[in-house]
Coordinates of C-alpha atoms in Angstrom, one line a residue:
Chain A
X24 CA 13.6 158.3 9.8
X25 CA 10.4 156.6 10.8
X26 CA 10.6 153.8 13.3
X27 CA 9.1 151.5 10.7
X28 CA 12.0 152.0 8.3
X29 CA 14.5 151.8 11.1
X30 CA 13.1 148.4 12.1
X31 CA 13.4 147.2 8.5
X32 CA 17.1 148.2 8.3
X33 CA 17.7 146.6 11.6
X34 CA 16.2 143.3 10.4
X35 CA 18.1 143.3 7.1
X36 CA 21.4 144.1 8.8
X37 CA 20.9 141.5 11.4
X38 CA 19.9 138.8 9.0
X39 CA 22.9 139.5 6.7
X40 CA 25.2 139.2 9.7
X41 CA 23.6 136.0 10.9
X42 CA 23.8 134.5 7.4
X43 CA 27.5 135.5 7.2
X44 CA 28.3 134.0 10.6
X45 CA 26.5 130.8 9.5
X46 CA 28.8 130.5 6.5
X47 CA 31.8 131.0 8.8
X48 CA 30.5 128.3 11.1
X49 CA 29.9 125.6 8.5
X50 CA 33.4 124.0 8.5
X51 CA 33.3 123.8 12.3
X52 CA 29.9 122.1 12.4
X53 CA 31.0 119.8 9.6
X54 CA 34.0 118.6 11.5
X55 CA 32.2 118.2 14.8
X56 CA 29.3 116.2 13.1
X57 CA 31.8 114.0 11.2
X58 CA 33.7 113.2 14.4
X59 CA 30.5 111.5 15.6
X60 CA 30.3 109.2 12.6
X61 CA 31.4 105.6 13.0
X62 CA 34.8 105.0 11.3
X63 CA 33.3 102.6 8.7
X64 CA 30.9 105.2 7.4
X65 CA 33.7 107.7 6.9
X66 CA 35.8 105.1 5.2
X67 CA 33.0 104.4 2.8
X68 CA 32.3 108.1 2.2
X69 CA 35.7 109.6 1.9
X70 CA 38.1 106.8 1.3
X71 CA 38.3 107.8 -2.3
X72 CA 39.2 111.4 -1.6
X73 CA 41.6 112.8 -4.1
X74 CA 41.2 109.9 -6.6
X75 CA 37.6 109.3 -7.2
X76 CA 34.1 110.6 -6.5
X77 CA 33.3 110.8 -2.8
X78 CA 30.0 110.0 -1.3
X79 CA 29.2 113.0 0.8
X80 CA 27.2 112.4 4.0
X81 CA 25.9 115.0 6.2
X82 CA 24.4 113.1 9.2
X83 CA 25.9 110.1 10.9
X84 CA 24.0 106.8 10.2
X85 CA 24.1 106.3 13.9
X86 CA 25.8 108.5 16.4
X87 CA 28.7 106.7 17.8
X88 CA 31.4 107.6 20.3
X89 CA 33.3 104.4 19.7
X90 CA 36.0 106.2 17.7
X91 CA 36.6 108.6 20.6
X92 CA 36.9 105.7 23.0
X93 CA 39.3 103.9 20.7
X94 CA 41.4 107.0 20.3
X95 CA 41.5 107.6 24.1
X96 CA 41.8 104.1 25.5
X97 CA 43.8 102.3 22.8
X98 CA 45.9 105.4 22.0
X99 CA 45.5 104.5 18.3
X100 CA 48.1 106.0 15.9
X101 CA 50.1 107.2 19.0
X102 CA 48.6 110.6 18.7
X103 CA 49.3 111.6 22.3
X104 CA 53.0 111.4 21.4
X105 CA 52.6 114.1 18.8
X106 CA 50.3 116.0 21.0
X107 CA 53.0 116.0 23.6
X108 CA 55.4 117.3 21.0
X109 CA 53.1 120.2 20.2
X110 CA 52.9 121.1 23.9
X111 CA 56.7 120.8 24.4
X112 CA 57.1 123.3 21.6
X113 CA 54.2 125.6 22.5
X114 CA 55.0 126.2 26.1
X115 CA 58.5 127.7 25.7
X116 CA 57.4 129.6 22.6
X117 CA 54.5 131.1 24.5
X118 CA 56.5 132.1 27.6
X119 CA 59.4 133.6 25.6
X120 CA 57.2 135.4 23.2
X121 CA 55.2 136.9 26.0
X122 CA 58.2 138.0 28.0
X123 CA 60.0 139.5 25.0
X124 CA 57.0 141.3 23.5
X125 CA 55.6 142.7 26.8
X126 CA 59.0 144.3 27.6
X127 CA 59.7 145.6 24.2
X128 CA 56.2 146.7 23.5
X129 CA 56.4 148.8 26.7
X130 CA 59.8 150.1 25.8
X131 CA 58.8 151.2 22.4
X132 CA 55.4 152.7 23.2
X133 CA 56.2 154.7 26.4
X134 CA 59.9 155.8 26.0
X135 CA 61.5 158.2 23.6
X136 CA 65.0 157.4 22.2
X137 CA 66.8 158.0 19.0
X138 CA 66.2 155.7 16.0
X139 CA 62.8 154.5 17.4
X140 CA 60.9 155.1 14.2
X141 CA 63.6 153.4 12.2
X142 CA 63.5 150.4 14.5
X143 CA 59.8 150.3 14.2
X144 CA 60.0 150.5 10.4
X145 CA 62.5 147.6 10.3
X146 CA 60.2 145.6 12.6
X147 CA 57.3 146.3 10.4
X148 CA 59.2 145.1 7.3
X149 CA 60.2 141.8 9.0
X150 CA 56.7 141.4 10.3
X151 CA 55.3 141.6 6.8
X152 CA 57.9 139.2 5.3
X153 CA 56.3 135.8 4.9
X154 CA 57.5 133.1 7.3
X155 CA 58.7 130.9 4.4
X156 CA 60.9 133.7 3.1
X157 CA 62.4 134.3 6.6
X158 CA 62.9 130.6 7.0
X159 CA 65.5 130.4 4.3
X160 CA 68.1 132.7 5.7
X161 CA 67.5 131.4 9.2
X162 CA 68.0 127.8 8.0
X163 CA 71.1 128.7 6.1
X164 CA 72.5 130.6 9.1
X165 CA 71.8 127.9 11.6
X166 CA 73.1 125.2 9.3
X167 CA 76.3 127.1 9.0
X168 CA 76.6 127.4 12.8
X169 CA 75.8 123.7 13.0
X170 CA 73.0 124.3 15.6
X171 CA 70.4 122.2 13.9
X172 CA 69.2 119.0 15.4
X173 CA 67.3 120.0 18.5
X174 CA 64.1 121.9 19.1
X175 CA 66.0 125.0 19.9
X176 CA 66.1 126.6 16.4
X177 CA 62.4 126.2 15.9
X178 CA 61.6 127.8 19.3
X179 CA 64.0 130.6 18.6
X180 CA 62.5 131.2 15.2
X181 CA 59.0 131.5 16.5
X182 CA 60.0 133.9 19.3
X183 CA 62.2 136.1 17.2
X184 CA 59.4 137.4 15.0
X185 CA 58.4 141.0 15.9
X186 CA 54.7 140.4 15.6
X187 CA 54.0 140.3 19.4
X188 CA 56.1 143.4 19.9
X189 CA 54.2 145.3 17.3
X190 CA 50.8 144.2 18.6
X191 CA 51.6 145.2 22.1
X192 CA 53.2 148.4 21.0
X193 CA 50.0 149.4 19.3
X194 CA 48.0 148.3 22.3
X195 CA 50.2 150.0 25.0
X196 CA 50.1 153.3 23.1
X197 CA 46.4 153.6 24.2
X198 CA 47.4 153.4 27.8
X199 CA 47.4 156.9 29.1
X200 CA 50.8 158.2 30.0
X201 CA 49.5 160.2 32.9
X202 CA 49.3 157.3 35.3
X203 CA 52.8 156.2 34.6
X204 CA 54.2 159.7 35.1
X205 CA 52.2 160.1 38.3
X206 CA 53.7 156.9 39.7
X207 CA 57.2 158.1 38.6
X208 CA 56.7 161.3 40.5
X209 CA 55.6 159.4 43.5
X210 CA 58.9 157.7 43.4
X211 CA 58.0 154.2 42.1
X212 CA 60.9 152.6 40.3
X213 CA 60.6 151.5 36.6
X214 CA 60.2 147.8 37.5
X215 CA 57.3 148.5 39.8
X216 CA 55.6 150.8 37.3
X217 CA 55.8 148.1 34.7
X218 CA 54.3 145.4 36.8
X219 CA 51.8 147.3 38.8
X220 CA 50.5 149.9 36.3
X221 CA 51.3 149.0 32.8
X222 CA 50.8 145.3 32.8
X223 CA 47.3 145.2 34.4
X224 CA 46.1 147.7 31.9
X225 CA 47.5 145.8 29.0
X226 CA 45.7 142.6 29.8
X227 CA 43.4 142.5 26.7
X228 CA 46.4 143.0 24.5
X229 CA 48.4 140.3 26.3
X230 CA 45.5 137.8 26.1
X231 CA 45.0 138.3 22.3
X232 CA 48.7 137.8 21.9
X233 CA 48.5 134.5 23.9
X234 CA 45.8 133.2 21.6
X235 CA 47.5 134.3 18.4
X236 CA 50.8 132.7 19.5
X237 CA 49.1 129.5 20.4
X238 CA 47.3 129.3 17.1
X239 CA 50.5 130.0 15.2
X240 CA 52.2 127.2 17.2
X241 CA 49.4 124.7 16.5
X242 CA 49.2 125.4 12.8
X243 CA 52.8 125.5 11.7
X244 CA 53.7 123.1 9.0
X245 CA 56.7 124.2 7.1
X246 CA 58.8 125.4 10.0
X247 CA 58.9 122.0 11.7
X248 CA 59.5 120.3 8.4
X249 CA 62.6 122.4 7.8
X250 CA 63.9 123.0 11.3
X251 CA 63.4 119.6 13.0
X252 CA 65.6 116.8 11.9
X253 CA 64.0 113.9 13.9
X254 CA 60.6 112.7 12.8
X255 CA 59.8 111.8 16.4
X256 CA 59.8 115.5 17.2
X257 CA 57.1 116.4 14.7
X258 CA 54.1 118.2 16.2
X259 CA 50.4 117.3 15.9
X260 CA 49.8 119.5 12.9
X261 CA 52.1 117.6 10.7
X262 CA 50.7 114.3 12.0
X263 CA 47.2 115.5 11.1
X264 CA 48.4 116.4 7.6
X265 CA 49.5 112.9 7.0
X266 CA 46.5 111.4 8.7
X267 CA 44.1 113.3 6.4
X268 CA 45.8 111.8 3.5
X269 CA 46.0 108.2 4.7
X270 CA 43.6 107.2 7.5
X271 CA 40.8 109.7 7.2
X272 CA 38.5 107.8 9.6
X273 CA 40.3 109.2 12.7
X274 CA 41.3 112.6 11.2
X275 CA 38.0 114.2 12.3
X276 CA 38.1 112.9 15.9
X277 CA 41.7 113.9 16.3
X278 CA 41.0 117.3 14.8
X279 CA 38.3 117.9 17.4
X280 CA 40.6 116.8 20.1
X281 CA 43.3 119.1 18.7
X282 CA 41.1 122.1 18.3
X283 CA 39.2 121.8 21.6
X284 CA 41.8 123.3 24.0
X285 CA 42.3 126.3 21.6
X286 CA 38.5 126.9 21.5
X287 CA 38.3 126.6 25.3
X288 CA 41.1 129.2 25.8
X289 CA 39.6 131.6 23.3
X290 CA 36.2 131.1 24.9
X291 CA 37.5 132.0 28.3
X292 CA 39.4 135.0 27.0
X293 CA 36.7 135.9 24.5
X294 CA 35.8 139.3 26.0
X295 CA 39.5 140.3 26.3
X296 CA 40.3 139.0 22.9
X297 CA 37.7 141.2 21.2
X298 CA 38.8 144.3 23.0
X299 CA 42.4 143.3 22.5
X300 CA 41.9 143.1 18.7
X301 CA 39.9 146.3 18.6
X302 CA 42.4 148.4 20.5
X303 CA 45.5 147.4 18.7
X304 CA 44.5 149.9 16.1
X305 CA 46.2 153.2 16.4
X306 CA 43.5 155.4 17.9
X307 CA 43.4 158.9 19.2
X308 CA 43.3 158.8 23.0
X309 CA 40.4 160.8 24.3
X310 CA 41.4 163.3 26.8
Chain B
X6 CA 68.7 172.5 32.0
X7 CA 71.4 170.1 32.6
X8 CA 69.3 168.0 35.0
X9 CA 66.5 167.8 32.4
X10 CA 69.0 166.5 29.9
X11 CA 70.3 163.8 32.1
X12 CA 66.7 162.8 32.9
X13 CA 66.0 162.4 29.3
X14 CA 69.1 160.3 28.8
X15 CA 68.1 158.1 31.7
X16 CA 64.6 157.7 30.2
X17 CA 66.0 156.6 26.9
X18 CA 68.3 154.1 28.5
X19 CA 65.5 152.6 30.5
X20 CA 63.5 152.3 27.2
X21 CA 66.4 150.6 25.5
X22 CA 66.8 148.2 28.4
X23 CA 63.2 147.1 28.0
X24 CA 63.5 146.5 24.3
X25 CA 66.9 144.8 24.6
X26 CA 65.8 141.1 24.9
X27 CA 63.6 141.2 21.9
X28 CA 66.2 143.0 20.0
X29 CA 68.8 140.2 20.6
X30 CA 66.3 137.5 19.5
X31 CA 65.4 139.6 16.5
X32 CA 69.1 140.0 15.6
X33 CA 69.7 136.3 15.6
X34 CA 66.5 135.3 13.8
X35 CA 66.2 138.1 11.2
X36 CA 69.1 140.4 10.9
X37 CA 72.2 138.2 10.9
X38 CA 70.7 135.5 8.7
X39 CA 69.8 138.2 6.2
X40 CA 73.3 139.5 6.2
X41 CA 74.7 136.0 5.6
X42 CA 72.1 135.6 2.9
X43 CA 73.4 138.7 1.1
X44 CA 76.9 137.2 1.1
X45 CA 75.6 134.0 -0.4
X46 CA 73.6 135.9 -3.0
X47 CA 76.7 137.5 -4.5
X48 CA 78.8 134.2 -4.7
X49 CA 78.4 131.2 -6.9
X50 CA 78.0 127.6 -5.6
X51 CA 81.7 127.3 -5.0
X52 CA 82.0 130.4 -2.9
X53 CA 83.6 132.7 -5.5
X54 CA 82.2 136.3 -5.5
X55 CA 80.5 136.9 -8.8
X56 CA 78.6 140.1 -8.2
X57 CA 75.0 140.5 -9.2
X58 CA 75.0 137.6 -11.7
X59 CA 72.6 135.6 -9.5
X60 CA 70.1 138.4 -9.5
X61 CA 70.3 138.7 -13.3
X62 CA 69.7 135.0 -13.6
X63 CA 66.8 135.2 -11.3
X64 CA 65.1 137.9 -13.2
X65 CA 65.6 136.0 -16.4
X66 CA 63.9 132.9 -15.0
X67 CA 60.3 132.5 -16.1
X68 CA 59.1 130.7 -12.9
X69 CA 60.3 133.5 -10.7
X70 CA 58.5 136.1 -12.8
X71 CA 55.4 134.0 -12.7
X72 CA 55.7 133.7 -8.9
X73 CA 56.1 137.5 -8.5
X74 CA 53.2 138.3 -10.8
X75 CA 50.9 135.8 -9.1
X76 CA 51.8 137.0 -5.6
X77 CA 51.2 140.6 -6.5
X78 CA 47.9 139.8 -8.3
X79 CA 46.7 137.7 -5.4
X80 CA 47.7 140.3 -2.9
X81 CA 46.0 143.2 -4.6
X82 CA 42.7 141.3 -5.3
X83 CA 42.7 139.7 -1.9
X84 CA 43.4 142.8 0.1
X85 CA 40.8 144.9 -1.8
X86 CA 38.1 142.3 -1.4
X87 CA 38.9 141.7 2.2
X88 CA 38.9 145.4 3.1
X89 CA 35.7 146.1 1.3
X90 CA 33.8 143.1 2.7
X91 CA 35.0 143.7 6.3
X92 CA 34.1 147.4 6.0
X93 CA 30.6 146.5 4.9
X94 CA 30.3 144.0 7.8
X95 CA 31.7 146.4 10.3
X96 CA 29.2 149.0 9.1
X97 CA 26.3 146.6 9.5
X98 CA 27.4 145.9 13.0
X99 CA 27.8 149.6 13.7
X100 CA 24.3 150.2 12.4
X101 CA 22.8 147.7 14.8
X102 CA 24.8 149.2 17.6
X103 CA 23.6 152.7 16.7
X104 CA 20.0 151.6 16.6
X105 CA 19.9 149.4 19.7
X106 CA 22.9 150.6 21.6
X107 CA 23.7 146.9 22.1
X108 CA 27.1 145.6 21.2
X109 CA 26.6 142.1 19.7
X110 CA 29.6 140.4 21.1
X111 CA 28.5 136.8 20.4
X112 CA 28.3 137.4 16.7
X113 CA 31.7 139.0 16.7
X114 CA 33.1 136.1 18.5
X115 CA 31.7 133.7 15.9
X116 CA 33.2 135.8 13.1
X117 CA 36.7 135.6 14.6
X118 CA 36.5 131.8 15.1
X119 CA 38.3 130.9 11.8
X120 CA 41.3 132.6 13.2
X121 CA 41.3 130.3 16.1
X122 CA 41.2 127.2 13.9
X123 CA 44.5 125.7 12.8
X124 CA 44.8 125.6 9.0
X125 CA 45.0 121.8 8.8
X126 CA 41.6 121.2 10.4
X127 CA 39.9 123.7 8.2
X128 CA 41.6 122.2 5.1
X129 CA 40.0 118.9 5.9
X130 CA 36.6 120.4 5.2
X131 CA 37.8 122.4 2.1
X132 CA 39.4 119.4 0.6
X133 CA 36.1 117.5 0.7
X134 CA 34.2 120.4 -0.8
X135 CA 36.7 121.5 -3.5
X136 CA 38.2 118.2 -4.6
X137 CA 37.8 116.9 -8.1
X138 CA 35.3 114.4 -7.0
X139 CA 34.2 116.7 -4.2
X140 CA 30.8 117.9 -3.1
X141 CA 30.8 121.1 -5.2
X142 CA 31.5 119.2 -8.4
X143 CA 28.8 116.6 -7.7
X144 CA 26.2 119.2 -7.0
X145 CA 27.1 121.1 -10.2
X146 CA 27.3 117.8 -12.0
X147 CA 30.7 118.7 -13.6
X148 CA 34.3 117.8 -13.1
X149 CA 35.7 121.1 -14.0
X150 CA 35.5 123.1 -10.9
X151 CA 38.4 122.0 -8.7
X152 CA 41.7 123.0 -7.2
X153 CA 43.9 122.3 -10.2
X154 CA 41.9 124.1 -12.8
X155 CA 42.6 127.5 -14.3
X156 CA 40.4 130.2 -12.9
X157 CA 39.0 128.2 -10.0
X158 CA 42.2 127.5 -8.1
X159 CA 42.7 131.2 -7.7
X160 CA 39.2 132.0 -6.6
X161 CA 39.0 129.1 -4.2
X162 CA 42.1 130.4 -2.5
X163 CA 40.6 133.9 -2.4
X164 CA 37.5 132.4 -0.9
X165 CA 39.5 130.7 1.9
X166 CA 41.4 133.8 2.5
X167 CA 38.3 135.8 2.9
X168 CA 36.6 133.2 5.1
X169 CA 39.6 133.2 7.4
X170 CA 40.3 136.9 7.8
X171 CA 37.0 138.8 7.3
X172 CA 36.1 138.5 11.0
X173 CA 39.4 139.8 12.4
X174 CA 39.4 142.8 10.1
X175 CA 35.8 143.7 10.8
X176 CA 36.3 143.5 14.5
X177 CA 39.3 145.8 14.1
X178 CA 37.1 148.3 12.2
X179 CA 34.0 148.0 14.5
X180 CA 36.0 149.3 17.5
X181 CA 37.1 152.3 15.4
X182 CA 33.6 152.9 14.2
X183 CA 32.3 152.9 17.8
X184 CA 34.8 155.6 18.6
X185 CA 33.1 158.1 16.1
X186 CA 30.9 160.7 17.6
X187 CA 27.3 159.8 16.9
X188 CA 26.1 163.4 16.7
X189 CA 28.1 164.0 13.6
X190 CA 25.9 161.6 11.7
X191 CA 22.8 163.2 13.0
X192 CA 24.0 166.6 12.0
X193 CA 24.9 165.4 8.6
X194 CA 21.4 163.7 8.2
X195 CA 19.8 167.0 9.2
X196 CA 21.7 168.7 6.5
X197 CA 20.5 166.2 4.0
X198 CA 23.6 164.2 3.4
X199 CA 23.1 160.8 1.8
X200 CA 24.4 157.6 3.4
X201 CA 27.2 157.3 0.9
X202 CA 28.3 160.9 1.6
X203 CA 28.2 160.2 5.3
X204 CA 30.5 157.3 4.8
X205 CA 32.8 159.2 2.5
X206 CA 33.1 162.4 4.6
X207 CA 32.5 161.3 8.2
X208 CA 33.4 157.6 8.6
X209 CA 36.4 157.1 6.3
X210 CA 38.5 160.1 7.5
X211 CA 38.0 159.1 11.1
X212 CA 38.9 155.5 10.8
X213 CA 41.8 156.1 8.5
X214 CA 44.4 154.8 10.9
X215 CA 42.6 151.6 11.7
X216 CA 42.0 151.1 8.0
X217 CA 45.7 151.4 7.4
X218 CA 46.4 148.9 10.2
X219 CA 43.9 146.4 8.7
X220 CA 45.7 146.7 5.4
X221 CA 48.9 145.7 7.2
X222 CA 47.2 142.7 8.8
X223 CA 45.6 141.9 5.4
X224 CA 49.0 141.8 3.7
X225 CA 50.4 139.6 6.4
X226 CA 47.5 137.2 5.9
X227 CA 48.0 137.2 2.1
X228 CA 51.4 135.6 2.8
X229 CA 50.0 133.3 5.5
X230 CA 47.4 131.9 3.1
X231 CA 50.3 130.0 1.4
X232 CA 49.9 127.4 4.1
X233 CA 46.3 126.6 3.0
X234 CA 47.5 126.5 -0.6
X235 CA 50.3 124.1 0.3
X236 CA 48.0 121.8 2.3
X237 CA 45.2 121.9 -0.3
X238 CA 47.2 121.8 -3.6
X239 CA 50.5 120.2 -2.6
X240 CA 54.0 121.3 -3.6
X241 CA 53.2 121.8 -7.3
X242 CA 49.9 123.8 -7.5
X243 CA 48.4 125.1 -10.7
X244 CA 50.3 127.8 -12.6
X245 CA 47.8 130.5 -11.6
X246 CA 48.4 130.1 -7.9
X247 CA 52.2 129.5 -8.1
X248 CA 53.4 131.9 -5.4
X249 CA 56.8 133.1 -4.4
X250 CA 56.8 130.8 -1.4
X251 CA 56.3 127.9 -3.8
X252 CA 59.3 129.1 -5.7
X253 CA 61.4 129.3 -2.6
X254 CA 60.3 125.9 -1.2
X255 CA 60.9 124.2 -4.6
X256 CA 64.4 125.6 -4.7
X257 CA 64.9 124.7 -1.1
X258 CA 64.8 121.0 -2.1
X259 CA 67.7 121.4 -4.4
X260 CA 69.6 123.4 -1.7
X261 CA 70.7 126.0 -4.2
X262 CA 71.8 128.6 -1.7
X263 CA 72.9 131.4 -4.0
X264 CA 69.7 131.3 -6.0
X265 CA 67.6 131.0 -2.8
X266 CA 69.4 133.9 -1.2
X267 CA 69.0 136.1 -4.2
X268 CA 65.2 135.3 -4.4
X269 CA 64.8 136.0 -0.7
X270 CA 66.7 139.3 -0.8
X271 CA 64.9 140.5 -3.9
X272 CA 61.6 139.8 -2.3
X273 CA 62.6 141.5 0.9
X274 CA 63.8 144.5 -1.0
X275 CA 60.6 144.8 -3.0
X276 CA 58.5 144.6 0.1
X277 CA 60.7 147.0 2.1
X278 CA 60.4 149.6 -0.6
X279 CA 56.6 149.3 -0.5
X280 CA 56.5 149.5 3.3
X281 CA 58.9 152.4 3.7
X282 CA 56.9 154.5 1.2
X283 CA 53.7 153.4 3.0
X284 CA 55.1 154.3 6.5
X285 CA 56.4 157.7 5.5
X286 CA 53.3 158.7 3.4
X287 CA 50.6 157.4 5.7
X288 CA 52.5 158.4 8.9
X289 CA 51.0 155.3 10.5
X290 CA 53.9 155.0 13.0
X291 CA 53.8 158.7 14.0
X292 CA 50.4 158.8 15.5
X293 CA 50.2 158.6 19.2
X294 CA 53.7 159.9 19.7
X295 CA 52.3 163.4 20.1
X296 CA 49.8 162.3 22.8

């Protein structure tokens, strides 16, 4: 192939990708730009959303940070209350999911025992079942046991899903067994092998699990609706749902505030997230 | 010989110990509820065992059949589109990496951004675009194209599904593509193989396992897209996007446990059958065990 033709292909491929990533980015830009509009402008533009024609506006008439100020200093709509609820849910879910999945991912990927393939198949089936479908038996079961009423069922429901296990199982399979066996021959006990050898190598997998779990926590809607009895325990995602239907002026600002920590975390863990996603694929380990 | 045996036994016990905590949680969240559900599904509302009558009733109900049909239809179309588009994207990336030996991480990071965004914030944007009085309708000067209209509701949902998941799937595939030996392409090119033949005979067989894994992820995401549908179209969407989850949620309101349980179990059984065939035919869980 001539270098001229190569250059052409390169330019075409690159521009298609950039165009595509721009399409992906539009909603983000949209929400960030709209969070800078003064509340009155948004009220005029989108107040009729769902009933009548809206008056779409792309640029703010005048960039204002007044709404941010109001949200932070006046604590309008008591959003920090719901934010706190989200954190109270996310922290235990994250810690428990990590602990459970790291252990069982290691156990499944590096040990042989009977019935392993059957267990993995069962995990896979439950992994693929939609959350809403799993929610029904869980709700009935916990209602029967009379355990509803606190946050505990919701936290348990989110940690019991085998997704993390499966992800880390796929990832840990790519860790060469040689180093583990070497350590075992040297006389290291299983606990030490796990902490010193397996876990450091599994870092990308663990970081992508952290992000995926956090996202799941932040975007759940139906689970809190069904499993939380008190409205005061509702997380931010539900509050935003109502907000986008009633007071849309502040929905954009609160969305940005809500999404910002997630973006920050995924930006920090960006490199590891990409390798983490890539290597969860079953691949042949090169020898 | 005996010593080797006991070593093996010890190893399997350590392995079991490691998976134990997750297994307990799994038992409480998934297995026991499903068993209870089975009991409910063969009783009537007063707790008398009536056999498979609930299932019969379920399969006779039109809404259930509609929900099954829609879910299958959406699943097939969505997964096929998603896999094809992410395969093309991944190949473009791979092409650039081959030509310049430079892995464009920043573009990949942008592509997986929709995954990092909670559904509710993205829906804020999509509502403004796709509403009846929304941006798209005003540009096209019509009032037909919106979320409660026959063909559009379905395709809008497919669009959101693709927007959300293309990046993740293509990043999955890129790392598999990078693993392929570059010399194989050069050899093929020397023998005069066209690009399509290169893809068919070199690329596809070698990324088979990662393709299967992306199909699994794609199926998971088909069910996850219900959240967007729920936020965008409410509890009673248009007929063409009435999914199984809608059916279950609508029945949840009436708290009709027997019917709900029967629906859940039917759905689980259907899916399990597909997965078990998939696992044993594709051997996706076997690979790596030999390593």
